[in-house]
mmCIF file of C-alpha atoms in Angstrom:
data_model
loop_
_atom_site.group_PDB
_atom_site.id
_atom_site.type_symbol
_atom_site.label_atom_id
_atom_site.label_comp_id
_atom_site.label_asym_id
_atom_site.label_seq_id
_atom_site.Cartn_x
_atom_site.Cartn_y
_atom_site.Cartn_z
ATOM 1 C CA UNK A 15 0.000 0.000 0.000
ATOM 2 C CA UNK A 16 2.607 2.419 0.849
ATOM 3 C CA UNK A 17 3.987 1.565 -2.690
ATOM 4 C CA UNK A 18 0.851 3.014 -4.392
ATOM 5 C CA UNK A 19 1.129 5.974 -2.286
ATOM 6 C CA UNK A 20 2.591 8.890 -4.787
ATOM 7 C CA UNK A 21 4.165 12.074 -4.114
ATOM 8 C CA UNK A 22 1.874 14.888 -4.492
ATOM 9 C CA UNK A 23 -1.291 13.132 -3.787
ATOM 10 C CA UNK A 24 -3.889 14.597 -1.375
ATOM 11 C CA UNK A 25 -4.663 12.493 0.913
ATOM 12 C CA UNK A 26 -7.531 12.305 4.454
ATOM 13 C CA UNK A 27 -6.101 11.590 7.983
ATOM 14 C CA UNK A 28 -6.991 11.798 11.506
ATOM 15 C CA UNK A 29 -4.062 13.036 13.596
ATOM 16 C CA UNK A 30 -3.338 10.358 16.105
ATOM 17 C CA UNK A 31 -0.945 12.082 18.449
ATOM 18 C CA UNK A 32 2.033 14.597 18.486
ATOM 19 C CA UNK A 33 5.494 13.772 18.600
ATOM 20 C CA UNK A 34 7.669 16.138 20.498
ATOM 21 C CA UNK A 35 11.312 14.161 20.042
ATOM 22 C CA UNK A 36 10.390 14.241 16.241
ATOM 23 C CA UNK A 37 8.647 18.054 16.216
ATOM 24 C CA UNK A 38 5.786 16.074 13.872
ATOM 25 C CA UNK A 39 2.353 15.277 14.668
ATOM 26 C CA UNK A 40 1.627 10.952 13.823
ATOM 27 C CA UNK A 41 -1.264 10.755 11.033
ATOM 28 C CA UNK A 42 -3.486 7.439 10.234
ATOM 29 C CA UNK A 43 -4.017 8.164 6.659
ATOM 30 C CA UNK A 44 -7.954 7.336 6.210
ATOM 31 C CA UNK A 45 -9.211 4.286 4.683
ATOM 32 C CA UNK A 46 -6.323 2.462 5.302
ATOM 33 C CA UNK A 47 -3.802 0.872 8.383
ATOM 34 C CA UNK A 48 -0.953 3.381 6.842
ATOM 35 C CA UNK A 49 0.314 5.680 9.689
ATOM 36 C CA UNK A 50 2.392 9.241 8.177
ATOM 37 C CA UNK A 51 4.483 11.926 9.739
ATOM 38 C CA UNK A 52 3.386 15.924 9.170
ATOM 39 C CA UNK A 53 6.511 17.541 10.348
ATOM 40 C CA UNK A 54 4.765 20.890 12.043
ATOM 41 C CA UNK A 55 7.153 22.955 9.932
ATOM 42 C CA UNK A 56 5.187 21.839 7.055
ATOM 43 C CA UNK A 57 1.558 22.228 8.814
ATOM 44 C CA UNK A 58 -0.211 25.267 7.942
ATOM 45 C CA UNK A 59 -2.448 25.370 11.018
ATOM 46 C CA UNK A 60 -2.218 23.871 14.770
ATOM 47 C CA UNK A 61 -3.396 20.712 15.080
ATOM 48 C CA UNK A 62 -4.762 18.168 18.351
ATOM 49 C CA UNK A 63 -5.165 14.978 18.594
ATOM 50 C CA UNK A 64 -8.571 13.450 16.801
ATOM 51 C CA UNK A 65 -8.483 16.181 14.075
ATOM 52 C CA UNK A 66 -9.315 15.327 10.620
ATOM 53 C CA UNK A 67 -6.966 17.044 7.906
ATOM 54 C CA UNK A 68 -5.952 16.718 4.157
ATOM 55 C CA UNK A 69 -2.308 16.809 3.554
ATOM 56 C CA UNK A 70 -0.141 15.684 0.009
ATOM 57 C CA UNK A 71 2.209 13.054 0.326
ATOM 58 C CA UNK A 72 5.441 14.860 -0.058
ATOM 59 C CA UNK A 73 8.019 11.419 0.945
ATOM 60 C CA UNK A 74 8.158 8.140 0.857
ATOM 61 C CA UNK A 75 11.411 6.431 1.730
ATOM 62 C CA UNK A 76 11.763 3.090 2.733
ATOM 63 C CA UNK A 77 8.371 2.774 4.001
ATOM 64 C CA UNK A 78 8.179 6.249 5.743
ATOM 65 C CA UNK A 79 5.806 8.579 5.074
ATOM 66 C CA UNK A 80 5.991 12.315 5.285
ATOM 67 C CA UNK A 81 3.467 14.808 4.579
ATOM 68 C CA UNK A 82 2.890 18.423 3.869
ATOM 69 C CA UNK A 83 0.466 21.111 3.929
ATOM 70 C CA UNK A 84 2.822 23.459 1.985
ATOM 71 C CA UNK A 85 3.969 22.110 -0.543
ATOM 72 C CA UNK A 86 3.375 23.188 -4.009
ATOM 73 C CA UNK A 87 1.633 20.032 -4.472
ATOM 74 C CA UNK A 88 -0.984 20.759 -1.875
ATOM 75 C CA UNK A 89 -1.864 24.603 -2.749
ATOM 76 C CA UNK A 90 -2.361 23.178 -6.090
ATOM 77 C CA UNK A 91 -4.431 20.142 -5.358
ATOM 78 C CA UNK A 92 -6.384 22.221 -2.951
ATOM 79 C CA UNK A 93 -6.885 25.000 -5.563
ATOM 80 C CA UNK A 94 -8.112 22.370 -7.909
ATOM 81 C CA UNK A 95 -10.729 21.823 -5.733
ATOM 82 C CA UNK A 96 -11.822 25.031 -5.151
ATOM 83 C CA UNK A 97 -11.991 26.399 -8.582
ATOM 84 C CA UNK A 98 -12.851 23.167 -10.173
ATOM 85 C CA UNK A 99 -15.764 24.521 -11.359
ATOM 86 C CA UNK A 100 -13.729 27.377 -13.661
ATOM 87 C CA UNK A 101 -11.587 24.771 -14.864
ATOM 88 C CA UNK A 102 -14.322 22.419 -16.205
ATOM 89 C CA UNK A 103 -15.393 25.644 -17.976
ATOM 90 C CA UNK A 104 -11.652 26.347 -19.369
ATOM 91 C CA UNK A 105 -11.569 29.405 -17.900
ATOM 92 C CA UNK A 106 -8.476 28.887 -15.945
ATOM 93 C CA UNK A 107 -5.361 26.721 -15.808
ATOM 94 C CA UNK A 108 -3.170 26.410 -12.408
ATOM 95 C CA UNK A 109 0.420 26.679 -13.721
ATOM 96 C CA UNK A 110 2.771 26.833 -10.220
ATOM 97 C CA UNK A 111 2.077 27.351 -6.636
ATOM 98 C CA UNK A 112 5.293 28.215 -3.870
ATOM 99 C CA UNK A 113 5.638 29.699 -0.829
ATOM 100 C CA UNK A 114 9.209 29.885 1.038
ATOM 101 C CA UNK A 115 9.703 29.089 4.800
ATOM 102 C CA UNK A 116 8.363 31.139 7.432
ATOM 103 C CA UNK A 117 6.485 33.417 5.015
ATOM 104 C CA UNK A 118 2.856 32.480 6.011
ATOM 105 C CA UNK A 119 1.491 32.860 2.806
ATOM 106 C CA UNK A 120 1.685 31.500 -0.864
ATOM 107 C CA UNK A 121 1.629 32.681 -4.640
ATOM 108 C CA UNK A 122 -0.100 30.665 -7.129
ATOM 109 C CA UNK A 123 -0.194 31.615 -10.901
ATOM 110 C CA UNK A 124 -3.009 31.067 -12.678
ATOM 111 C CA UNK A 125 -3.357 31.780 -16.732
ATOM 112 C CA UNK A 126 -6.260 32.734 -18.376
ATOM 113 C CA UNK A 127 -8.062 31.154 -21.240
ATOM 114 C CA UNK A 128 -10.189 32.433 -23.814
ATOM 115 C CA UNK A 129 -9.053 36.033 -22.654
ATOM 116 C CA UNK A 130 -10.240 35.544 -19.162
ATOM 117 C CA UNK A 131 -9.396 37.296 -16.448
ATOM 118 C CA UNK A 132 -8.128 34.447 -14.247
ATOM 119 C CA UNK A 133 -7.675 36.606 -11.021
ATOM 120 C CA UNK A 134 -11.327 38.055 -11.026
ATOM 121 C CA UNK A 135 -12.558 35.201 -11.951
ATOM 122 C CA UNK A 136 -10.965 33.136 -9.577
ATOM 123 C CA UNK A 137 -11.029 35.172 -6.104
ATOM 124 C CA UNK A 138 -15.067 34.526 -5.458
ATOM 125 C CA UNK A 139 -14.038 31.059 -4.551
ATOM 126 C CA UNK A 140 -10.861 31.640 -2.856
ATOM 127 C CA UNK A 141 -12.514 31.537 0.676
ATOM 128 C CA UNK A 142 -12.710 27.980 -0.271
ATOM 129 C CA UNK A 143 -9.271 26.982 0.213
ATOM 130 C CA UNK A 144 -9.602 28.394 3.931
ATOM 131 C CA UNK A 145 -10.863 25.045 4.727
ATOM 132 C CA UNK A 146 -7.676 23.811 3.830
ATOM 133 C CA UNK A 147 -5.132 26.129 4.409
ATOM 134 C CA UNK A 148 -4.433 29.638 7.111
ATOM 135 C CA UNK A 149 -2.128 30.504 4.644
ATOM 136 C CA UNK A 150 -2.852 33.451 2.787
ATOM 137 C CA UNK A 151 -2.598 33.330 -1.180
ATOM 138 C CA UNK A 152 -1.938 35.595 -3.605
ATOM 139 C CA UNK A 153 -3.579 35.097 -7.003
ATOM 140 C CA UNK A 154 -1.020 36.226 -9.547
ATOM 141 C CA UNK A 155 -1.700 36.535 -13.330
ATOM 142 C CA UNK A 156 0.598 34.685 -15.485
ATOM 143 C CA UNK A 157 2.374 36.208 -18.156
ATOM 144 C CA UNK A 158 4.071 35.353 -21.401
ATOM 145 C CA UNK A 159 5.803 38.540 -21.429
ATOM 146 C CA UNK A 160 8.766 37.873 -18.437
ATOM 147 C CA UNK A 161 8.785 41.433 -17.164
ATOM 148 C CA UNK A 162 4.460 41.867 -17.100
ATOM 149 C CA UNK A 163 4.763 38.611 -15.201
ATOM 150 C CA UNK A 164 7.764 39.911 -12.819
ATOM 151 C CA UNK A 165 4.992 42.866 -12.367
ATOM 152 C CA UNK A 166 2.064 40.749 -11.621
ATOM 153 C CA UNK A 167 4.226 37.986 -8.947
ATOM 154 C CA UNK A 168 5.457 40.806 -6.533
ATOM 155 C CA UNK A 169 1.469 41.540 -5.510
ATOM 156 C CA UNK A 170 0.434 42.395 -3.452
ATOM 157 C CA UNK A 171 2.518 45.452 -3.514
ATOM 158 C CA UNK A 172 1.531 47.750 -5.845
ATOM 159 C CA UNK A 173 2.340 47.476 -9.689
ATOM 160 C CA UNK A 174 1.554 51.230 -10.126
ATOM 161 C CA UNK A 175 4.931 51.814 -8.229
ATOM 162 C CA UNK A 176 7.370 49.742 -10.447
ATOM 163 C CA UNK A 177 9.663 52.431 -12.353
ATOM 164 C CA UNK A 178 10.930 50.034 -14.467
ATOM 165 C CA UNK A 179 12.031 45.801 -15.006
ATOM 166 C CA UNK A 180 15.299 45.100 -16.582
ATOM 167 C CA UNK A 181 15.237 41.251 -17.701
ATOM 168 C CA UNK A 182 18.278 39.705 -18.634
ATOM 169 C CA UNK A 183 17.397 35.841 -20.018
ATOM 170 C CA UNK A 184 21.365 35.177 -19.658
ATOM 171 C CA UNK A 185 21.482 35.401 -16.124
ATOM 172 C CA UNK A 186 17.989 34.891 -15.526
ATOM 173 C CA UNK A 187 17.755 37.915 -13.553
ATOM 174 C CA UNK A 188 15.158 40.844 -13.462
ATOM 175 C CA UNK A 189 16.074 44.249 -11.750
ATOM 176 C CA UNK A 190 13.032 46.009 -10.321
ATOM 177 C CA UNK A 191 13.299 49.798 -9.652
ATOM 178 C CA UNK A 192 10.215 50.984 -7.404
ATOM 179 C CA UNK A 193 9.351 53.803 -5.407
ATOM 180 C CA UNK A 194 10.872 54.187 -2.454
ATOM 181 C CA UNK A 195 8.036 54.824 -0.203
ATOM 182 C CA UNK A 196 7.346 51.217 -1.467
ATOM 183 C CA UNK A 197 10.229 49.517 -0.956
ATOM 184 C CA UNK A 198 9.400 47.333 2.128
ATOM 185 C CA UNK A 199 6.345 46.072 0.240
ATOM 186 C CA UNK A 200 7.996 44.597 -2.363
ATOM 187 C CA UNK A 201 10.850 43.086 -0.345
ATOM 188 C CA UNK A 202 8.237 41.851 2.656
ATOM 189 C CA UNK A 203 8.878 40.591 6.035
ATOM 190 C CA UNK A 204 13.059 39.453 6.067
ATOM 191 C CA UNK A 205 12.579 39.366 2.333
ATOM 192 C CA UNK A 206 9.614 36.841 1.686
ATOM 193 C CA UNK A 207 7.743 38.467 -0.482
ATOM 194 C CA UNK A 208 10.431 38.852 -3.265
ATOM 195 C CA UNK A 209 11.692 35.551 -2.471
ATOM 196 C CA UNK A 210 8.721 33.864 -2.930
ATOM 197 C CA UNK A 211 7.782 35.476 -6.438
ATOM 198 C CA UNK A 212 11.645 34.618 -7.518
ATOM 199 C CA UNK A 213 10.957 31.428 -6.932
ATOM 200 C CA UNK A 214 7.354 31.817 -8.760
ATOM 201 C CA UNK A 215 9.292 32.402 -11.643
ATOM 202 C CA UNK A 216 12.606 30.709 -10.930
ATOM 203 C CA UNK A 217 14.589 33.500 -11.190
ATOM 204 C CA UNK A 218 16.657 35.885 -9.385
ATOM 205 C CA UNK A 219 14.608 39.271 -8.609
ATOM 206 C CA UNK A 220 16.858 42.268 -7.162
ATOM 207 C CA UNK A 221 14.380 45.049 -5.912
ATOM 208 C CA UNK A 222 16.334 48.618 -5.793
ATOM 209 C CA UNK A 223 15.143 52.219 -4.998
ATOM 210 C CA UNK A 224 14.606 54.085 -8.100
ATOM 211 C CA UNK A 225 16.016 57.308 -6.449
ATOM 212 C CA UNK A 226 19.017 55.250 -6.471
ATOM 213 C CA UNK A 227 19.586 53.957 -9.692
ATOM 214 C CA UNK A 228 18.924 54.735 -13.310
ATOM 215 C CA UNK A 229 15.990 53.365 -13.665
#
């Protein structure tokens, strides 16, 4: 059984107990005899003993199981549920969900199809994935164009306020000049924000003062 078990699937448990020496909480997987770790570094909410959860199998090494509730996987199995609906309908495609350590929150890109507006479409069901998730998320647009999309993944601070993007493909690396009254928002809280829409895009992004540069 723990052979079939794939990483990235969602899967129901009941937490059975914590475990302090191993900072994890012990999961029965539903349905089955199957017992998992959630490490609590990858939980996105507390959790007590008896609680049901959903969690995506994120290891499985020589019959161990770990889980995670913040893994890419997850947002995006989660978000799958919740705008199921939009998908059906081709509206929307889920192309990457992150988040970064000790940021709280996650950005998910989402593209739009037959000129949709993916974001407005997509936030009137967004309250859905607080069943699964305290994390906030941030609904970014995807982009084609690399510096539109650099733009649109360092919401929620605002776009208005980017001077200018220099791209180079090279070095994979986009500059962002912003407004300096603006600054912190684009950075975040010991850097997550940037951080996590670098790794949206798997790239470097350097935010700099405009006052201070060319741009």
């Amino acid at each position: 059984m723990v052979l079939s078990l794939k990483v990235g699937y969602l899967v129901p448990g009941v937490v059975v107990k914590s475990m302090p020496d191993h900072d994890a909480h012990l999961i029965l997987i539903s349905g089955t005899e199957l017992l998992a770790f959630l490490p609590k570094r990858y939980a996105n909410r507390p959790h007590k003993a008896g609680q049901n959860l959903v969690a995506c199998v994120f290891v499985v090494e020589k019959g161990k199981i770990i889980l995670s509730q913040r893994s890419h996987h997850y947002y995006i199995r989660v978000a799958e549920r919740a705008f199921s609906v939009l998908i059906e309908e081709e509206k929307i495609r889920i192309k990457r969900a992150v988040s970064v350590q000790g940021a709280g929150f996650a950005k998910m890109a989402l593209e739009g199809l037959n000129d949709t507006d993916p974001v407005r479409e997509c936030l009137p069901y967004l309250p859905v994935m607080k069943a699964y998730t305290d994390d906030t998320i941030t609904l970014v647009r995807y982009s084609r164009d690399i510096k539109e999309y650099v733009r649109n993944a360092l919401a929620p601070a605002p776009s208005d306020k980017i001077r200018k993007v220099i791209f180079s493909s090279t070095l994979r690396e986009a500059v962002v000049g912003v407004d300096p009254a603006y600054y912190g928002l684009f950075v975040g809280k010991g850097g997550t924000n940037v951080a996590t829409a670098a790794k949206l895009l798997d790239i470097t992004i350097l935010i700099r003062k405009a006052e201070d540069t060319n741009l």
